[in-house]
Amino acid sequence: MTEHSGGLSDVIAGDTAICTVGKQGRGLSYRGYAIEDLAAGACFEEVAYLLLYGELPGAAQLDAYLQRLSRLRSLPEALKSQLEILPANSHPMDVLRSGCSLLGCIEPEHSFDRQHDIADRLLATLPGMLLYWYGFHKHGKRIDTAMETGGQAGGFLQLLHARPPSDLQQRALDVSLILYAEHEFNASTFAARVTASTLADFYSCITSAIGTLRGPLHGGANEATMAFINDLADPDTAEAAVLAALASHRKVMGFGHRVYRESDPRNTLIKTWSRRLADDTGDSRPFAVSERIEQVMWREKKLFANLDFYSASVYHFLEIPVSLYTPVFVCARMAGWAAHVMEQRQHNRLIRPTSNYIGPDKRPFVPLEQRT
Ligand code: COA
């Protein structure tokens, strides 16, 4: 049998100039900038601009970009009416996957020359698609998705709660979007690149990516984490639940990583925001429970929390419904996916690996009437 690494682990599947993940001396960086610096000093739109256009914007460029995204936010009537007829009990990830695909029917990509326009349009409209569907089905309201203020993070919270967020809440979500924006050849980005490598249209690439992010081993881990934490009354109960999960060989969501070996650099950053929000809200249980889970997982298995783990409590403190956690990840990762689709197109070769055959030996065909 030919040797291969399961799940393509440790396989270098292509070149990229967008991001490094866990590289010696570089850590996690977007186009050369350390994630710690971006999380401390940039806003999500600056990071999206960096990923999509290759350089950080100047002040005037950022202002123009914010205005451009703001102008692009309104949803076509045909899309709104389709969102209204999707079932009220759809998973919001299915809504985004369908919404992206529908926009591709309404505003198709006729030429790759317009790819930046489509990337910006999707970045601007995905939050609105999600919240339009959510507002219509949960509250019977047709919301205006314009999001005049507060950029992607503040606008999202304003639309969701119909009240302006505090500066702390807005910045917490903004940082979370920065941390979620890009992560090299993760499963959903790779799916987008595979689709792009066939020279398919932009919407098909992003639809593939959204479907891939949905699973609990990838983006769905933040929802699974909160479902776990919600059931735990205090740190001692949490410790017992983790030990029981490990004893029965169940995975604890929000832990471990394919590339990182000892820690996820995004965890320290998002954990700080979870602690700040816990202090601000006075709701100490989710953070205390999370910290105990983190300690026990390290003590028992040397497994560390990944970005999804404390993102769950951050979103809880921001009063985001659990079913919208992974869709929020989509709204951020859209920037990274789009950058990778464009990079793939720039140096394209069809992605088509080969397999190690483990099926039956060659055998004679038996006509239907002779089969027993
Ligand atoms: N909880 C408990 N055990 C875990 C674990 C977790 N979250 N993650 C990995 N392990 C264990 C596995 O059970 C396995 O143990 P074994 O060798 O005794 O069978 C070992 O660690 C290797 O795990 P494996 O799933 O093969 O590693 P991978 O590199 O294929 O998977 C992940 C990486 C991220 C898919 C995996 O760590 C996981 O499923 N994590 C939970 C989901 C999650 O948080 N996803 C978001 C990633 S950012």
XYZ file of C-alpha atoms and ligand atoms in Angstrom, residues 9 183 216-219 221-222 225 246 249-259 261 264 266 297 301 303 306-309, ligand 1:
79
model
C -1.956 16.393 7.197
C -6.289 30.951 8.370
C -18.495 20.691 13.943
C -14.868 19.735 13.283
C -14.428 23.139 11.612
C -16.530 26.291 12.109
C -17.196 23.953 16.827
C -18.128 27.351 18.318
C -18.840 24.548 22.501
C -12.747 11.960 27.790
C -13.637 8.972 24.064
C -15.888 11.856 23.058
C -14.249 14.987 21.695
C -14.585 18.224 23.609
C -15.321 20.854 20.976
C -13.106 23.920 20.814
C -9.921 21.960 21.596
C -7.070 20.739 19.452
C -5.878 21.768 16.028
C -4.454 20.146 12.935
C -1.541 22.571 12.543
C 0.875 21.732 18.363
C -3.489 28.546 19.250
C -5.736 33.407 18.779
C -8.154 19.528 28.981
C -4.743 15.442 27.429
C -4.978 19.691 24.455
C -8.570 26.882 19.845
C -10.209 30.123 18.676
C -13.687 28.597 18.716
C -13.594 27.864 22.436
N -11.232 16.429 22.436
C -10.755 15.225 22.836
N -9.787 14.583 22.179
C -9.280 15.170 21.088
C -9.726 16.418 20.639
C -10.739 17.054 21.356
N -11.213 18.249 20.973
N -9.030 16.769 19.528
C -8.192 15.762 19.291
N -8.337 14.799 20.236
C -7.620 13.530 20.321
C -8.269 12.524 19.379
O -9.295 11.805 20.001
C -7.093 11.682 19.009
O -6.808 10.804 20.068
P -6.313 9.304 19.797
O -5.006 9.460 19.057
O -6.189 8.731 21.150
O -7.381 8.673 18.950
C -5.941 12.678 18.925
O -6.293 13.733 19.820
C -5.726 13.235 17.521
O -6.972 13.787 17.076
P -7.429 13.880 15.564
O -8.893 14.184 15.514
O -6.948 12.665 14.816
O -6.571 15.122 15.108
P -6.777 15.936 13.775
O -5.538 16.698 13.525
O -7.298 15.067 12.701
O -8.013 16.909 14.151
C -9.297 18.632 14.951
C -7.909 18.231 14.465
C -9.344 20.137 15.103
C -10.353 18.214 13.922
C -9.580 17.949 16.299
O -8.657 18.394 17.263
C -11.000 18.152 16.766
O -11.903 17.416 16.357
N -11.242 19.190 17.628
C -12.576 19.475 18.066
C -13.321 20.300 17.017
C -12.811 21.718 16.949
O -12.614 22.373 17.954
N -12.650 22.187 15.714
C -12.200 23.532 15.456
C -10.785 23.530 14.966
S -10.160 25.175 14.851
